[in-house]
Amino acid sequence: MCLIYNFGLMSTLDAPLHSLLKDKTPGSCPGLQLLPPSSARLENNSVLRQESRAAVALAELRVWLKLHHTPNIFLENMMIREAICSTAIETRTVPFEDVLEALTSQVSRPTATIKNVLQCLLAISHGNSIFAQRRTLELTDIFQIVAQLQGISIPQTASMPYDAQSPNIKLLLNLIGYFNEPAREISPLIKMAVQHYQFESIHPFYLENGRTGRVLNLLFLQQHQLLPLPALSVSEYVLQNKIEYYHLHQQVREQNEWTSWILFFLRGIETVVKKNSQRLLAIENLYQTTTSLCKTAGKSNYTKPLVDVIFKRPYCKIEHLQEFNIAQRKAAGKYLHTLVELGILGLKKVGKENIFVHRALIDLLS
């Protein structure tokens, strides 16, 4: 994951961890039932047909990722995109490039919205680290994610005493059990739509319920091995169809109408997966073109590791080449300036820093 410099993003939580939780009944849907709902309400012919299309699209994306030279480069940048889109649902959107600048430059002064994006990126990254250690979600993990989204730093080892009879805790524990349970009788993609509805209906926290629920969507896909990293921007589809999203959520709550809600998520997954597959193919073509251009120019030192760095860091600095052991400072600067001369990178001044911008890649990622 990209290095995030400390811009005062995080403050320390002085109160107990459970102080983030509402202590009364579920926020948006009192009387909410425990999971699972009846499968008869969830599956019908239209849902199963759309689920098949979404599952095929995801399988094709996984194949593309295996064939791609640098799949994690693509996935990590998609995590940034998800953080931007998820935050935009709550506030407003910011350019992808502005976030890259904040991630790269030590002298950049990000806006409040960009800080929110960076906090979301930290929360997604934390979720990824959970599944690097274990394949299950725990109650404390959700609180950690909520805290990071609020810009609050808490110890990884923090414990959380709770009242198991509290309505919100009872519903959250039930949700976590449903989240972790292998999808045997029902498609995991349908389960994802159900667990998202349930979390947003519980609305358990004073702040950041929306973005927390969308981080859980990513982790659900990763937990059920549908993607290797939490890097599918379902929020991009929600952002483009926000009014319909809230309307369908209300329909489930008031009319128990699951079909339209599930179809919305399945279409969203299919749409963003296909878009990402096209984006991945375009990035692979750019990668091959860049490598060929370096070879054609007779730059024998411009090896795959160097090309990998400028794809991993579209906003690149001399320090990045040192970080990846490509070259020492003087040689690293020479390499990057030569890439500017070849038209592969552009040069941008941020304060006194030189930032080498991979414009063609940024255009594909934006």
mmCIF file of C-alpha atoms in Angstrom:
data_model
loop_
_atom_site.group_PDB
_atom_site.id
_atom_site.type_symbol
_atom_site.label_atom_id
_atom_site.label_comp_id
_atom_site.label_asym_id
_atom_site.label_seq_id
_atom_site.Cartn_x
_atom_site.Cartn_y
_atom_site.Cartn_z
ATOM 1 C CA MET A 1 0.000 0.000 0.000
ATOM 2 C CA CYS A 2 1.156 3.508 -0.757
ATOM 3 C CA LEU A 3 2.954 5.358 2.009
ATOM 4 C CA ILE A 4 0.702 7.926 3.682
ATOM 5 C CA TYR A 5 2.592 10.770 5.295
ATOM 6 C CA ASN A 6 1.343 12.058 8.643
ATOM 7 C CA PHE A 7 -0.749 15.166 7.975
ATOM 8 C CA GLY A 8 -2.384 15.024 11.391
ATOM 9 C CA LEU A 9 -4.817 12.476 9.982
ATOM 10 C CA MET A 10 -5.122 10.577 13.233
ATOM 11 C CA SER A 11 -5.837 11.640 16.792
ATOM 12 C CA THR A 12 -5.831 9.392 19.846
ATOM 13 C CA LEU A 13 -9.083 7.983 21.217
ATOM 14 C CA ASP A 14 -9.323 9.029 24.858
ATOM 15 C CA ALA A 15 -12.688 7.360 25.540
ATOM 16 C CA PRO A 16 -13.327 3.576 25.550
ATOM 17 C CA LEU A 17 -13.610 1.933 22.147
ATOM 18 C CA HIS A 18 -17.281 1.102 22.654
ATOM 19 C CA SER A 19 -18.038 4.835 23.049
ATOM 20 C CA LEU A 20 -18.192 4.962 19.231
ATOM 21 C CA LEU A 21 -21.318 2.775 19.365
ATOM 22 C CA LYS A 22 -24.875 3.972 19.788
ATOM 23 C CA ASP A 23 -26.246 2.500 22.989
ATOM 24 C CA LYS A 24 -29.883 2.374 21.969
ATOM 25 C CA THR A 25 -31.961 0.595 19.320
ATOM 26 C CA PRO A 26 -30.796 0.303 15.676
ATOM 27 C CA GLY A 27 -30.579 3.725 14.097
ATOM 28 C CA SER A 28 -32.499 3.431 10.835
ATOM 29 C CA CYS A 29 -34.609 0.300 11.279
ATOM 30 C CA PRO A 30 -35.985 -0.492 14.768
ATOM 31 C CA GLY A 31 -37.296 -4.050 15.038
ATOM 32 C CA LEU A 32 -34.721 -5.346 12.553
ATOM 33 C CA GLN A 33 -34.659 -9.150 12.335
ATOM 34 C CA LEU A 34 -31.602 -11.355 12.709
ATOM 35 C CA LEU A 35 -29.923 -12.880 9.657
ATOM 36 C CA PRO A 36 -30.396 -14.877 7.541
ATOM 37 C CA PRO A 37 -33.643 -13.906 5.836
ATOM 38 C CA SER A 38 -35.581 -16.643 4.090
ATOM 39 C CA SER A 39 -33.730 -17.726 0.937
ATOM 40 C CA ALA A 40 -37.086 -17.901 -0.856
ATOM 41 C CA ARG A 41 -37.227 -14.105 -0.617
ATOM 42 C CA LEU A 42 -33.705 -13.707 -2.012
ATOM 43 C CA GLU A 43 -33.477 -16.029 -5.004
ATOM 44 C CA ASN A 44 -35.643 -16.040 -8.111
ATOM 45 C CA ASN A 45 -34.943 -16.439 -11.809
ATOM 46 C CA SER A 46 -34.041 -12.793 -12.454
ATOM 47 C CA VAL A 47 -31.696 -12.692 -9.449
ATOM 48 C CA LEU A 48 -30.006 -15.964 -10.395
ATOM 49 C CA ARG A 49 -29.502 -14.866 -14.021
ATOM 50 C CA GLN A 50 -27.941 -11.577 -12.923
ATOM 51 C CA GLU A 51 -25.851 -13.328 -10.273
ATOM 52 C CA SER A 52 -24.452 -15.604 -12.980
ATOM 53 C CA ARG A 53 -23.438 -12.614 -15.125
ATOM 54 C CA ALA A 54 -21.760 -10.877 -12.179
ATOM 55 C CA ALA A 55 -19.949 -14.066 -11.121
ATOM 56 C CA VAL A 56 -18.658 -14.662 -14.666
ATOM 57 C CA ALA A 57 -17.404 -11.067 -14.880
ATOM 58 C CA LEU A 58 -15.561 -11.483 -11.561
ATOM 59 C CA ALA A 59 -14.026 -14.771 -12.702
ATOM 60 C CA GLU A 60 -12.789 -13.116 -15.902
ATOM 61 C CA LEU A 61 -11.251 -10.280 -13.872
ATOM 62 C CA ARG A 62 -9.397 -12.802 -11.704
ATOM 63 C CA VAL A 63 -8.011 -14.404 -14.881
ATOM 64 C CA TRP A 64 -6.896 -10.990 -16.157
ATOM 65 C CA LEU A 65 -5.157 -10.333 -12.850
ATOM 66 C CA LYS A 66 -3.205 -13.583 -13.142
ATOM 67 C CA LEU A 67 -2.073 -12.654 -16.662
ATOM 68 C CA HIS A 68 -1.195 -9.064 -15.770
ATOM 69 C CA HIS A 69 2.481 -8.312 -15.118
ATOM 70 C CA THR A 70 1.830 -6.289 -11.986
ATOM 71 C CA PRO A 71 -1.651 -7.091 -10.601
ATOM 72 C CA ASN A 72 -1.053 -5.580 -7.157
ATOM 73 C CA ILE A 73 -0.148 -2.254 -8.764
ATOM 74 C CA PHE A 74 -3.578 -2.168 -10.382
ATOM 75 C CA LEU A 75 -5.386 -3.363 -7.264
ATOM 76 C CA GLU A 76 -3.696 -0.888 -4.930
ATOM 77 C CA ASN A 77 -4.642 1.990 -7.211
ATOM 78 C CA MET A 78 -8.220 0.678 -7.297
ATOM 79 C CA MET A 79 -8.225 0.843 -3.497
ATOM 80 C CA ILE A 80 -7.470 4.558 -3.840
ATOM 81 C CA ARG A 81 -10.316 4.901 -6.325
ATOM 82 C CA GLU A 82 -12.708 3.145 -3.944
ATOM 83 C CA ALA A 83 -11.684 5.497 -1.114
ATOM 84 C CA ILE A 84 -12.398 8.493 -3.375
ATOM 85 C CA CYS A 85 -15.816 7.222 -4.504
ATOM 86 C CA SER A 86 -16.934 6.068 -1.057
ATOM 87 C CA THR A 87 -16.046 9.455 0.423
ATOM 88 C CA ALA A 88 -17.763 11.277 -2.454
ATOM 89 C CA ILE A 89 -21.072 9.587 -1.572
ATOM 90 C CA GLU A 90 -20.932 11.383 1.789
ATOM 91 C CA THR A 91 -19.293 14.676 0.751
ATOM 92 C CA ARG A 92 -17.916 15.515 -2.692
ATOM 93 C CA THR A 93 -15.512 13.956 -5.139
ATOM 94 C CA VAL A 94 -11.865 14.929 -5.490
ATOM 95 C CA PRO A 95 -9.514 14.330 -8.440
ATOM 96 C CA PHE A 96 -7.509 11.104 -8.347
ATOM 97 C CA GLU A 97 -4.366 13.119 -9.005
ATOM 98 C CA ASP A 98 -4.904 15.333 -5.941
ATOM 99 C CA VAL A 99 -4.997 12.231 -3.754
ATOM 100 C CA LEU A 100 -1.808 10.915 -5.371
ATOM 101 C CA GLU A 101 -0.103 14.218 -4.609
ATOM 102 C CA ALA A 102 -1.154 13.998 -0.960
ATOM 103 C CA LEU A 103 0.133 10.421 -0.799
ATOM 104 C CA THR A 104 3.462 11.368 -2.351
ATOM 105 C CA SER A 105 4.480 14.835 -1.242
ATOM 106 C CA GLN A 106 5.673 15.699 2.243
ATOM 107 C CA VAL A 107 4.921 19.386 1.655
ATOM 108 C CA SER A 108 1.404 18.964 0.255
ATOM 109 C CA ARG A 109 -1.411 20.354 2.404
ATOM 110 C CA PRO A 110 -4.499 18.278 1.636
ATOM 111 C CA THR A 111 -8.025 19.622 1.990
ATOM 112 C CA ALA A 112 -10.439 18.224 4.569
ATOM 113 C CA THR A 113 -12.063 16.060 1.874
ATOM 114 C CA ILE A 114 -8.727 14.599 0.784
ATOM 115 C CA LYS A 115 -7.918 13.858 4.429
ATOM 116 C CA ASN A 116 -11.210 11.956 4.583
ATOM 117 C CA VAL A 117 -10.164 9.987 1.490
ATOM 118 C CA LEU A 118 -6.803 9.157 3.075
ATOM 119 C CA GLN A 119 -8.531 8.023 6.272
ATOM 120 C CA CYS A 120 -10.780 5.783 4.170
ATOM 121 C CA LEU A 121 -7.717 4.367 2.427
ATOM 122 C CA LEU A 122 -6.164 3.604 5.815
ATOM 123 C CA ALA A 123 -9.357 1.814 6.865
ATOM 124 C CA ILE A 124 -9.394 -0.293 3.672
ATOM 125 C CA SER A 125 -5.711 -1.093 4.144
ATOM 126 C CA HIS A 126 -6.386 -2.109 7.748
ATOM 127 C CA GLY A 127 -9.137 -4.427 6.559
ATOM 128 C CA ASN A 128 -6.710 -5.995 4.099
ATOM 129 C CA SER A 129 -4.214 -6.585 6.913
ATOM 130 C CA ILE A 130 -6.922 -8.423 8.882
ATOM 131 C CA PHE A 131 -7.275 -11.072 6.195
ATOM 132 C CA ALA A 132 -3.520 -11.305 5.752
ATOM 133 C CA GLN A 133 -3.454 -12.622 9.342
ATOM 134 C CA ARG A 134 -6.756 -14.498 9.569
ATOM 135 C CA ARG A 135 -9.762 -15.200 7.380
ATOM 136 C CA THR A 136 -12.497 -14.007 9.729
ATOM 137 C CA LEU A 137 -13.959 -10.668 10.759
ATOM 138 C CA GLU A 138 -14.320 -9.828 14.449
ATOM 139 C CA LEU A 139 -16.315 -7.190 16.291
ATOM 140 C CA THR A 140 -13.215 -5.235 17.284
ATOM 141 C CA ASP A 141 -12.192 -5.070 13.602
ATOM 142 C CA ILE A 142 -15.331 -3.117 12.753
ATOM 143 C CA PHE A 143 -14.644 -0.684 15.589
ATOM 144 C CA GLN A 144 -11.062 -0.265 14.360
ATOM 145 C CA ILE A 145 -12.347 0.559 10.867
ATOM 146 C CA VAL A 146 -14.883 3.069 12.208
ATOM 147 C CA ALA A 147 -12.207 4.737 14.329
ATOM 148 C CA GLN A 148 -9.813 5.067 11.380
ATOM 149 C CA LEU A 149 -12.555 6.563 9.218
ATOM 150 C CA GLN A 150 -13.052 9.162 11.949
ATOM 151 C CA GLY A 151 -9.328 9.875 12.107
ATOM 152 C CA ILE A 152 -8.910 8.200 15.487
ATOM 153 C CA SER A 153 -5.862 6.090 16.286
ATOM 154 C CA ILE A 154 -6.360 3.138 18.626
ATOM 155 C CA PRO A 155 -3.988 0.283 19.510
ATOM 156 C CA GLN A 156 -4.273 -2.844 17.377
ATOM 157 C CA THR A 157 -4.485 -4.851 20.595
ATOM 158 C CA ALA A 158 -7.302 -2.785 22.099
ATOM 159 C CA SER A 159 -9.945 -4.929 23.754
ATOM 160 C CA MET A 160 -13.581 -3.990 23.888
ATOM 161 C CA PRO A 161 -15.866 -5.053 26.712
ATOM 162 C CA TYR A 162 -19.459 -5.097 25.542
ATOM 163 C CA ASP A 163 -22.947 -6.033 26.647
ATOM 164 C CA ALA A 164 -24.038 -9.003 24.520
ATOM 165 C CA GLN A 165 -27.677 -8.133 25.262
ATOM 166 C CA SER A 166 -27.365 -4.636 23.814
ATOM 167 C CA PRO A 167 -29.605 -4.491 20.690
ATOM 168 C CA ASN A 168 -26.853 -3.109 18.465
ATOM 169 C CA ILE A 169 -24.219 -5.548 19.740
ATOM 170 C CA LYS A 170 -26.583 -8.495 19.324
ATOM 171 C CA LEU A 171 -27.312 -7.497 15.726
ATOM 172 C CA LEU A 172 -23.636 -6.861 14.958
ATOM 173 C CA LEU A 173 -22.565 -10.241 16.344
ATOM 174 C CA ASN A 174 -25.262 -11.903 14.246
ATOM 175 C CA LEU A 175 -24.066 -9.961 11.181
ATOM 176 C CA ILE A 176 -20.446 -11.015 11.776
ATOM 177 C CA GLY A 177 -21.505 -14.657 12.019
ATOM 178 C CA TYR A 178 -23.356 -14.318 8.705
ATOM 179 C CA PHE A 179 -20.371 -12.485 7.174
ATOM 180 C CA ASN A 180 -17.900 -15.217 8.146
ATOM 181 C CA GLU A 181 -20.079 -18.224 7.371
ATOM 182 C CA PRO A 182 -19.127 -19.984 4.102
ATOM 183 C CA ALA A 183 -21.681 -19.352 1.354
ATOM 184 C CA ARG A 184 -22.974 -22.892 0.807
ATOM 185 C CA GLU A 185 -26.678 -22.517 0.152
ATOM 186 C CA ILE A 186 -26.642 -19.076 -1.435
ATOM 187 C CA SER A 187 -24.254 -17.162 -3.695
ATOM 188 C CA PRO A 188 -21.709 -15.006 -1.833
ATOM 189 C CA LEU A 189 -22.630 -12.106 -4.128
ATOM 190 C CA ILE A 190 -26.236 -12.286 -2.930
ATOM 191 C CA LYS A 191 -24.987 -12.577 0.647
ATOM 192 C CA MET A 192 -22.934 -9.420 0.150
ATOM 193 C CA ALA A 193 -26.054 -7.446 -0.770
ATOM 194 C CA VAL A 194 -27.865 -8.847 2.280
ATOM 195 C CA GLN A 195 -25.086 -8.095 4.762
ATOM 196 C CA HIS A 196 -24.738 -4.561 3.392
ATOM 197 C CA TYR A 197 -28.448 -3.890 3.861
ATOM 198 C CA GLN A 198 -28.274 -5.289 7.384
ATOM 199 C CA PHE A 199 -25.298 -3.196 8.479
ATOM 200 C CA GLU A 200 -26.727 0.040 7.097
ATOM 201 C CA SER A 201 -30.066 -0.741 8.758
ATOM 202 C CA ILE A 202 -28.432 -1.390 12.128
ATOM 203 C CA HIS A 203 -26.657 1.965 11.676
ATOM 204 C CA PRO A 204 -24.795 1.208 14.893
ATOM 205 C CA PHE A 205 -22.345 4.108 15.142
ATOM 206 C CA TYR A 206 -22.705 7.814 15.706
ATOM 207 C CA LEU A 207 -20.580 8.511 12.605
ATOM 208 C CA GLU A 208 -19.248 6.769 9.476
ATOM 209 C CA ASN A 209 -21.882 4.042 9.075
ATOM 210 C CA GLY A 210 -22.009 4.529 5.291
ATOM 211 C CA ARG A 211 -18.294 4.278 4.587
ATOM 212 C CA THR A 212 -17.887 1.454 7.111
ATOM 213 C CA GLY A 213 -20.569 -0.544 5.322
ATOM 214 C CA ARG A 214 -18.817 -0.019 1.998
ATOM 215 C CA VAL A 215 -15.453 -1.113 3.437
ATOM 216 C CA LEU A 216 -17.206 -4.268 4.665
ATOM 217 C CA ASN A 217 -18.404 -4.909 1.090
ATOM 218 C CA LEU A 218 -14.786 -5.016 -0.081
ATOM 219 C CA LEU A 219 -13.713 -7.221 2.804
ATOM 220 C CA PHE A 220 -16.604 -9.587 2.131
ATOM 221 C CA LEU A 221 -15.418 -10.103 -1.459
ATOM 222 C CA GLN A 222 -11.896 -10.721 -0.190
ATOM 223 C CA GLN A 223 -13.001 -12.979 2.668
ATOM 224 C CA HIS A 224 -14.919 -15.205 0.237
ATOM 225 C CA GLN A 225 -11.896 -15.260 -2.118
ATOM 226 C CA LEU A 226 -13.668 -13.442 -4.930
ATOM 227 C CA LEU A 227 -10.801 -10.923 -5.113
ATOM 228 C CA PRO A 228 -7.224 -11.106 -3.766
ATOM 229 C CA LEU A 229 -7.371 -7.561 -2.327
ATOM 230 C CA PRO A 230 -10.241 -5.280 -1.220
ATOM 231 C CA ALA A 231 -10.078 -3.374 -4.484
ATOM 232 C CA LEU A 232 -13.384 -3.337 -6.356
ATOM 233 C CA SER A 233 -14.998 0.092 -6.428
ATOM 234 C CA VAL A 234 -18.630 -0.857 -5.877
ATOM 235 C CA SER A 235 -18.934 2.652 -4.425
ATOM 236 C CA GLU A 236 -18.383 4.030 -7.921
ATOM 237 C CA TYR A 237 -21.673 2.437 -9.004
ATOM 238 C CA VAL A 238 -23.479 3.558 -5.834
ATOM 239 C CA LEU A 239 -22.215 7.118 -6.359
ATOM 240 C CA GLN A 240 -23.607 7.174 -9.899
ATOM 241 C CA ASN A 241 -26.964 5.726 -8.750
ATOM 242 C CA LYS A 242 -27.257 7.177 -5.258
ATOM 243 C CA ILE A 243 -30.965 8.076 -5.353
ATOM 244 C CA GLU A 244 -31.913 4.580 -6.526
ATOM 245 C CA TYR A 245 -29.672 3.047 -3.830
ATOM 246 C CA TYR A 246 -31.464 4.857 -0.990
ATOM 247 C CA HIS A 247 -34.887 4.216 -2.523
ATOM 248 C CA LEU A 248 -34.279 0.460 -2.799
ATOM 249 C CA HIS A 249 -32.954 0.305 0.765
ATOM 250 C CA GLN A 250 -36.195 1.881 1.929
ATOM 251 C CA GLN A 251 -38.225 -0.631 -0.107
ATOM 252 C CA VAL A 252 -36.589 -3.550 1.692
ATOM 253 C CA ARG A 253 -37.260 -1.920 5.048
ATOM 254 C CA GLU A 254 -40.894 -1.028 4.364
ATOM 255 C CA GLN A 255 -42.029 -3.762 1.944
ATOM 256 C CA ASN A 256 -39.492 -6.572 2.455
ATOM 257 C CA GLU A 257 -38.715 -6.196 -1.271
ATOM 258 C CA TRP A 258 -35.338 -7.877 -1.628
ATOM 259 C CA THR A 259 -35.250 -8.592 -5.357
ATOM 260 C CA SER A 260 -34.675 -5.026 -6.593
ATOM 261 C CA TRP A 261 -32.050 -4.396 -3.894
ATOM 262 C CA ILE A 262 -30.091 -7.550 -4.747
ATOM 263 C CA LEU A 263 -30.349 -6.897 -8.491
ATOM 264 C CA PHE A 264 -28.971 -3.390 -7.917
ATOM 265 C CA PHE A 265 -25.849 -4.801 -6.271
ATOM 266 C CA LEU A 266 -25.390 -7.591 -8.792
ATOM 267 C CA ARG A 267 -25.657 -5.155 -11.705
ATOM 268 C CA GLY A 268 -23.272 -2.832 -9.914
ATOM 269 C CA ILE A 269 -20.691 -5.582 -9.483
ATOM 270 C CA GLU A 270 -20.992 -6.643 -13.118
ATOM 271 C CA THR A 271 -20.705 -3.030 -14.323
ATOM 272 C CA VAL A 272 -17.636 -2.055 -12.294
ATOM 273 C CA VAL A 273 -15.909 -5.405 -12.873
ATOM 274 C CA LYS A 274 -16.262 -5.075 -16.649
ATOM 275 C CA LYS A 275 -15.021 -1.490 -16.493
ATOM 276 C CA ASN A 276 -12.047 -2.587 -14.387
ATOM 277 C CA SER A 277 -11.256 -5.432 -16.787
ATOM 278 C CA GLN A 278 -11.118 -2.929 -19.655
ATOM 279 C CA ARG A 279 -8.999 -0.603 -17.534
ATOM 280 C CA LEU A 280 -6.659 -3.450 -16.624
ATOM 281 C CA LEU A 281 -6.208 -4.389 -20.293
ATOM 282 C CA ALA A 282 -5.421 -0.762 -21.169
ATOM 283 C CA ILE A 283 -2.871 -0.566 -18.334
ATOM 284 C CA GLU A 284 -1.236 -3.809 -19.486
ATOM 285 C CA ASN A 285 -0.950 -2.389 -23.020
ATOM 286 C CA LEU A 286 0.583 0.797 -21.613
ATOM 287 C CA TYR A 287 3.021 -1.281 -19.562
ATOM 288 C CA GLN A 288 4.161 -3.183 -22.657
ATOM 289 C CA THR A 289 4.425 0.022 -24.707
ATOM 290 C CA THR A 290 6.483 1.721 -21.989
ATOM 291 C CA THR A 291 8.844 -1.245 -21.703
ATOM 292 C CA SER A 292 9.292 -1.370 -25.490
ATOM 293 C CA LEU A 293 9.945 2.379 -25.675
ATOM 294 C CA CYS A 294 12.722 2.105 -23.100
ATOM 295 C CA LYS A 295 14.308 -0.784 -25.006
ATOM 296 C CA THR A 296 13.964 0.972 -28.368
ATOM 297 C CA ALA A 297 15.657 4.060 -26.920
ATOM 298 C CA GLY A 298 18.626 1.855 -26.049
ATOM 299 C CA LYS A 299 18.264 2.376 -22.302
ATOM 300 C CA SER A 300 19.714 -0.884 -21.039
ATOM 301 C CA ASN A 301 19.426 0.232 -17.409
ATOM 302 C CA TYR A 302 15.676 0.793 -17.780
ATOM 303 C CA THR A 303 14.742 -2.664 -16.619
ATOM 304 C CA LYS A 304 11.448 -4.162 -15.501
ATOM 305 C CA PRO A 305 11.938 -3.093 -11.831
ATOM 306 C CA LEU A 306 12.203 0.557 -12.902
ATOM 307 C CA VAL A 307 9.107 0.350 -15.095
ATOM 308 C CA ASP A 308 7.291 -1.393 -12.231
ATOM 309 C CA VAL A 309 8.064 1.510 -9.892
ATOM 310 C CA ILE A 310 6.606 4.184 -12.174
ATOM 311 C CA PHE A 311 3.470 2.055 -12.533
ATOM 312 C CA LYS A 312 3.253 1.425 -8.793
ATOM 313 C CA ARG A 313 3.791 5.105 -8.035
ATOM 314 C CA PRO A 314 2.151 7.239 -10.763
ATOM 315 C CA TYR A 315 3.383 10.193 -8.716
ATOM 316 C CA CYS A 316 7.021 9.173 -8.400
ATOM 317 C CA LYS A 317 10.001 10.652 -6.547
ATOM 318 C CA ILE A 318 13.707 9.895 -6.483
ATOM 319 C CA GLU A 319 13.199 8.410 -3.024
ATOM 320 C CA HIS A 320 10.895 5.767 -4.479
ATOM 321 C CA LEU A 321 13.679 4.395 -6.682
ATOM 322 C CA GLN A 322 15.909 4.283 -3.623
ATOM 323 C CA GLU A 323 13.138 2.617 -1.607
ATOM 324 C CA PHE A 324 12.851 -0.183 -4.175
ATOM 325 C CA ASN A 325 16.661 -0.506 -4.498
ATOM 326 C CA ILE A 326 16.670 0.567 -8.149
ATOM 327 C CA ALA A 327 19.483 3.112 -7.790
ATOM 328 C CA GLN A 328 21.127 5.572 -5.435
ATOM 329 C CA ARG A 329 19.945 9.171 -5.424
ATOM 330 C CA LYS A 330 22.114 10.618 -8.216
ATOM 331 C CA ALA A 331 21.506 7.744 -10.635
ATOM 332 C CA ALA A 332 17.806 7.623 -9.702
ATOM 333 C CA GLY A 333 17.402 11.290 -10.597
ATOM 334 C CA LYS A 334 19.121 10.698 -13.931
ATOM 335 C CA TYR A 335 16.840 7.756 -14.730
ATOM 336 C CA LEU A 336 13.676 9.735 -14.000
ATOM 337 C CA HIS A 337 14.781 12.796 -15.965
ATOM 338 C CA THR A 338 15.567 10.546 -18.939
ATOM 339 C CA LEU A 339 12.026 9.143 -18.734
ATOM 340 C CA VAL A 340 10.811 12.749 -18.911
ATOM 341 C CA GLU A 341 12.909 13.274 -22.063
ATOM 342 C CA LEU A 342 11.362 10.134 -23.566
ATOM 343 C CA GLY A 343 7.888 11.538 -22.909
ATOM 344 C CA ILE A 344 6.972 8.746 -20.495
ATOM 345 C CA LEU A 345 6.851 10.973 -17.412
ATOM 346 C CA GLY A 346 6.122 14.631 -16.796
ATOM 347 C CA LEU A 347 7.802 16.830 -14.189
ATOM 348 C CA LYS A 348 5.825 18.738 -11.565
ATOM 349 C CA LYS A 349 7.037 20.994 -8.757
ATOM 350 C CA VAL A 350 5.281 20.711 -5.394
ATOM 351 C CA GLY A 351 6.997 23.197 -3.130
ATOM 352 C CA LYS A 352 10.675 22.343 -3.503
ATOM 353 C CA GLU A 353 9.980 18.715 -4.408
ATOM 354 C CA ASN A 354 10.283 17.275 -7.902
ATOM 355 C CA ILE A 355 7.397 14.909 -8.643
ATOM 356 C CA PHE A 356 7.598 12.753 -11.770
ATOM 357 C CA VAL A 357 4.066 12.249 -13.063
ATOM 358 C CA HIS A 358 2.982 9.217 -15.082
ATOM 359 C CA ARG A 359 0.206 11.064 -16.896
ATOM 360 C CA ALA A 360 -0.872 8.262 -19.238
ATOM 361 C CA LEU A 361 -1.380 5.883 -16.306
ATOM 362 C CA ILE A 362 -3.222 8.473 -14.213
ATOM 363 C CA ASP A 363 -5.627 9.081 -17.096
ATOM 364 C CA LEU A 364 -6.445 5.356 -17.173
ATOM 365 C CA LEU A 365 -6.913 5.170 -13.410
ATOM 366 C CA SER A 366 -9.025 8.325 -13.077
#
